[in-house]
Tab-separated table of C-alpha atoms in Angstrom:
chain	number	residue	atom	x	y	z
A	1	MET	CA	-26.767	0.047	4.851
A	2	LYS	CA	-23.508	1.854	4.187
A	3	VAL	CA	-20.620	0.012	2.544
A	4	TYR	CA	-17.015	1.081	3.094
A	5	PRO	CA	-14.419	-0.698	0.915
A	6	LEU	CA	-10.770	-0.911	1.887
A	7	VAL	CA	-8.161	-2.271	-0.536
A	8	VAL	CA	-5.521	-4.212	1.399
A	9	GLY	CA	-2.443	-6.346	0.917
A	10	PRO	CA	-0.167	-7.185	-2.001
A	11	LEU	CA	-3.007	-8.869	-3.914
A	12	GLN	CA	-5.178	-5.733	-3.615
A	13	GLU	CA	-8.055	-7.526	-1.935
A	14	ASN	CA	-11.263	-5.712	-1.033
A	15	THR	CA	-12.239	-5.728	2.624
A	16	TYR	CA	-15.690	-4.321	3.318
A	17	LEU	CA	-17.248	-2.713	6.366
A	18	LEU	CA	-21.044	-3.049	6.244
A	19	VAL	CA	-22.692	-0.581	8.595
A	20	ALA	CA	-26.352	-0.476	9.605
A	21	GLU	CA	-28.231	2.700	10.498
A	22	ASP	CA	-27.674	2.075	14.214
A	23	GLY	CA	-23.919	1.645	13.739
A	24	ARG	CA	-23.901	-2.125	14.103
A	25	GLY	CA	-22.453	-4.220	11.325
A	26	VAL	CA	-19.759	-6.591	10.147
A	27	ILE	CA	-16.299	-6.815	8.631
A	28	VAL	CA	-16.233	-8.881	5.428
A	29	ASP	CA	-13.077	-10.614	4.171
A	30	PRO	CA	-10.378	-8.868	6.225
A	31	GLY	CA	-7.494	-9.859	3.996
A	32	ASP	CA	-4.499	-7.937	5.372
A	33	GLU	CA	-3.386	-4.749	7.110
A	34	PRO	CA	-5.383	-5.124	10.340
A	35	GLY	CA	-4.190	-1.749	11.621
A	36	ARG	CA	-5.778	0.026	8.654
A	37	ILE	CA	-8.980	-1.968	9.075
A	38	LEU	CA	-9.196	-1.097	12.773
A	39	ALA	CA	-8.595	2.569	11.983
A	40	GLU	CA	-11.402	2.497	9.402
A	41	VAL	CA	-13.732	0.784	11.887
A	42	GLN	CA	-13.139	3.682	14.257
A	43	ARG	CA	-13.376	6.338	11.546
A	44	VAL	CA	-16.792	5.221	10.290
A	45	GLY	CA	-18.167	4.499	13.760
A	46	LEU	CA	-18.781	0.809	13.134
A	47	LYS	CA	-19.723	-1.343	16.116
A	48	PRO	CA	-18.668	-4.677	14.596
A	49	GLU	CA	-20.490	-7.821	15.642
A	50	ALA	CA	-18.854	-10.429	13.387
A	51	ILE	CA	-16.314	-11.219	10.711
A	52	LEU	CA	-17.926	-12.719	7.611
A	53	LEU	CA	-15.870	-14.614	5.041
A	54	THR	CA	-16.966	-15.199	1.462
A	55	HIS	CA	-14.287	-17.888	1.262
A	56	ALA	CA	-10.998	-18.819	2.875
A	57	HIS	CA	-8.239	-18.094	0.368
A	58	PHE	CA	-5.336	-16.562	2.254
A	59	ASP	CA	-5.714	-13.111	0.713
A	60	HIS	CA	-9.201	-12.886	2.242
A	61	VAL	CA	-8.347	-14.085	5.769
A	62	GLY	CA	-4.908	-12.620	6.486
A	63	ALA	CA	-6.159	-10.124	9.077
A	64	VAL	CA	-8.674	-12.407	10.791
A	65	ALA	CA	-6.411	-13.446	13.691
A	66	PRO	CA	-5.392	-9.934	14.817
A	67	LEU	CA	-8.957	-8.629	14.434
A	68	VAL	CA	-10.351	-11.489	16.533
A	69	GLU	CA	-7.722	-10.740	19.153
A	70	ALA	CA	-8.487	-7.006	19.143
A	71	LEU	CA	-12.275	-7.091	18.823
A	72	HIS	CA	-13.270	-10.568	20.130
A	73	LEU	CA	-15.547	-11.225	17.163
A	74	PRO	CA	-17.008	-14.527	15.931
A	75	VAL	CA	-15.895	-15.669	12.471
A	76	TYR	CA	-18.467	-16.969	9.985
A	77	LEU	CA	-17.431	-19.324	7.140
A	78	HIS	CA	-19.032	-22.071	5.076
A	79	PRO	CA	-17.771	-25.438	6.396
A	80	ALA	CA	-16.743	-26.613	2.907
A	81	ASP	CA	-13.946	-24.024	3.042
A	82	LEU	CA	-12.511	-25.210	6.355
A	83	PRO	CA	-9.615	-27.080	4.667
A	84	LEU	CA	-8.584	-23.841	2.920
A	85	TYR	CA	-9.022	-21.902	6.162
A	86	ARG	CA	-6.867	-24.330	8.106
A	87	SER	CA	-4.074	-24.146	5.518
A	88	ALA	CA	-4.228	-20.383	4.927
A	89	ALA	CA	-0.843	-19.526	6.451
A	90	LEU	CA	0.816	-22.361	4.537
A	91	SER	CA	-0.829	-21.226	1.292
A	92	ALA	CA	0.408	-17.679	1.817
A	93	ALA	CA	3.925	-18.979	2.415
A	94	ARG	CA	3.863	-20.688	-0.993
A	95	TRP	CA	3.426	-17.190	-2.469
A	96	GLY	CA	6.312	-15.878	-0.394
A	97	LEU	CA	3.912	-14.070	1.960
A	98	SER	CA	3.317	-14.332	5.673
A	99	ILE	CA	-0.026	-14.181	7.501
A	100	PRO	CA	-1.003	-15.314	11.008
A	101	GLN	CA	-3.020	-18.507	10.898
A	102	PRO	CA	-6.701	-17.568	11.413
A	103	PRO	CA	-8.260	-19.012	14.569
A	104	GLU	CA	-11.035	-21.494	15.164
A	105	PRO	CA	-13.833	-22.162	15.949
A	106	ILE	CA	-15.886	-20.743	13.120
A	107	GLU	CA	-19.629	-20.191	12.953
A	108	PRO	CA	-20.962	-22.215	9.995
A	109	LEU	CA	-22.703	-20.484	7.108
A	110	ALA	CA	-25.393	-22.192	5.035
A	111	GLU	CA	-27.453	-21.468	1.945
A	112	GLY	CA	-30.503	-19.343	2.713
A	113	GLN	CA	-29.334	-18.391	6.187
A	114	THR	CA	-30.252	-14.888	7.343
A	115	LEU	CA	-27.643	-12.896	9.241
A	116	ASP	CA	-29.001	-9.940	11.155
A	117	PHE	CA	-26.372	-7.618	12.695
A	118	GLY	CA	-28.820	-4.849	11.797
A	119	LEU	CA	-28.243	-5.627	8.110
A	120	GLY	CA	-30.562	-8.489	7.127
A	121	LEU	CA	-28.068	-10.320	4.927
A	122	GLU	CA	-28.989	-13.522	3.104
A	123	VAL	CA	-26.301	-16.151	2.540
A	124	LEU	CA	-26.084	-17.347	-1.070
A	125	PHE	CA	-24.041	-20.511	-1.645
A	126	LEU	CA	-21.913	-19.697	-4.727
A	127	PRO	CA	-19.250	-22.412	-5.053
A	128	GLY	CA	-16.773	-22.831	-7.874
A	129	HIS	CA	-13.926	-20.440	-7.146
A	130	ALA	CA	-13.684	-22.171	-3.769
A	131	PRO	CA	-15.692	-25.152	-2.451
A	132	GLY	CA	-17.470	-23.181	0.259
A	133	HIS	CA	-17.723	-19.804	-1.442
A	134	VAL	CA	-20.746	-17.704	-0.471
A	135	GLY	CA	-22.118	-14.265	-1.245
A	136	PHE	CA	-23.919	-11.909	1.112
A	137	TYR	CA	-27.089	-10.411	-0.344
A	138	ARG	CA	-29.707	-7.907	0.616
A	139	PRO	CA	-31.975	-6.249	-1.923
A	140	GLY	CA	-29.838	-3.903	-3.966
A	141	HIS	CA	-26.492	-5.206	-2.730
A	142	LEU	CA	-24.340	-8.324	-3.284
A	143	VAL	CA	-20.942	-8.896	-1.742
A	144	SER	CA	-19.770	-11.351	-4.382
A	145	GLY	CA	-16.305	-12.289	-3.177
A	146	ASP	CA	-14.252	-13.789	-5.997
A	147	VAL	CA	-17.116	-15.206	-8.062
A	148	LEU	CA	-17.858	-12.105	-10.136
A	149	PHE	CA	-15.632	-9.096	-10.850
A	150	ARG	CA	-16.121	-6.009	-12.975
A	151	GLY	CA	-15.487	-7.338	-16.464
A	152	GLY	CA	-14.391	-10.778	-15.307
A	153	ILE	CA	-14.920	-13.761	-13.038
A	154	GLY	CA	-12.955	-15.643	-10.419
A	155	ARG	CA	-10.285	-18.187	-11.210
A	156	TYR	CA	-11.373	-21.786	-11.486
A	157	ASP	CA	-7.955	-23.431	-11.905
A	158	LEU	CA	-7.019	-23.376	-8.213
A	159	PRO	CA	-7.017	-26.384	-5.858
A	160	GLY	CA	-10.630	-27.026	-4.896
A	161	SER	CA	-12.029	-24.940	-7.745
A	162	ASP	CA	-14.782	-26.318	-9.971
A	163	PRO	CA	-15.540	-24.553	-13.276
A	164	GLN	CA	-18.982	-26.153	-13.671
A	165	ALA	CA	-19.971	-25.040	-10.181
A	166	LEU	CA	-18.624	-21.544	-10.816
A	167	PHE	CA	-20.645	-21.062	-13.989
A	168	ALA	CA	-23.755	-22.377	-12.212
A	169	SER	CA	-23.127	-19.801	-9.471
A	170	LEU	CA	-22.783	-17.061	-12.093
A	171	GLN	CA	-26.096	-18.094	-13.631
A	172	ARG	CA	-27.687	-17.801	-10.235
A	173	ILE	CA	-26.316	-14.290	-9.811
A	174	THR	CA	-27.744	-13.249	-13.194
A	175	ARG	CA	-31.225	-13.916	-11.823
A	176	LEU	CA	-30.852	-11.170	-9.226
A	177	PRO	CA	-32.353	-7.743	-10.049
A	178	PRO	CA	-30.150	-5.928	-12.601
A	179	GLU	CA	-29.875	-2.846	-10.391
A	180	THR	CA	-28.021	-4.906	-7.766
A	181	VAL	CA	-24.705	-3.288	-6.823
A	182	VAL	CA	-21.920	-5.879	-6.821
A	183	TYR	CA	-19.035	-5.544	-4.356
A	184	PRO	CA	-16.300	-7.920	-5.609
A	185	GLY	CA	-13.308	-9.370	-3.816
A	186	HIS	CA	-10.898	-7.499	-6.110
A	187	GLY	CA	-11.313	-4.465	-8.323
A	188	PRO	CA	-13.983	-1.781	-8.536
A	189	THR	CA	-17.634	-1.960	-7.580
A	190	THR	CA	-20.048	-2.631	-10.422
A	191	THR	CA	-23.702	-3.430	-11.053
A	192	LEU	CA	-25.284	-6.577	-12.356
A	193	ALA	CA	-26.755	-4.595	-15.266
A	194	GLU	CA	-23.267	-3.445	-16.284
A	195	GLU	CA	-21.941	-6.996	-16.149
A	196	LEU	CA	-24.865	-8.437	-18.089
A	197	ALA	CA	-24.193	-5.860	-20.784
A	198	GLY	CA	-20.412	-5.964	-20.931
A	199	ASN	CA	-18.865	-8.868	-19.057
A	200	PRO	CA	-17.835	-11.441	-21.716
A	201	TYR	CA	-18.678	-14.291	-19.310
A	202	LEU	CA	-22.226	-13.019	-18.758
A	203	ALA	CA	-23.193	-10.957	-21.794
A	204	GLY	CA	-25.701	-12.805	-23.926
């Protein structure tokens, strides 16, 4: 699997293109700048089969509508995040930003589900930052969304956040192999070993 990150939008959100050996794959968390995302899809030769969402905060879904229109892709989201998804445009407006409201229906994600698309991704239910937050895992790789960052963790003071659930999700992540590469929703890529050694929320 090849992973192509793209930093988009005013909140510097990480969109990821996950590409299998045969060129199939997915777009994860298309947060903004759909034109740039489409150009990157073409540049890397991705044949996208779905849009996967770790969660539905507006900075992670801002480009969903134009990408669905352009590529006719299904959108996968955990149902517990549907209220956030349905209010995404309104939430963006509260920050003085404008995004097109992402469309329904969505394909529901669930704990332990396997998503193929040539990638063999396992869905990990990692709530806390958002009620329906998930990660996408295959051995050696975790797309962590906004649960775990390099040197930090996701906010847990937002509507729908739950600090106890977030710290339980972090504990679950620590049980993955330390060589796992972590692709966060904001900031640089890291490894679980680096975070176990230096992240103040995980170290010790």
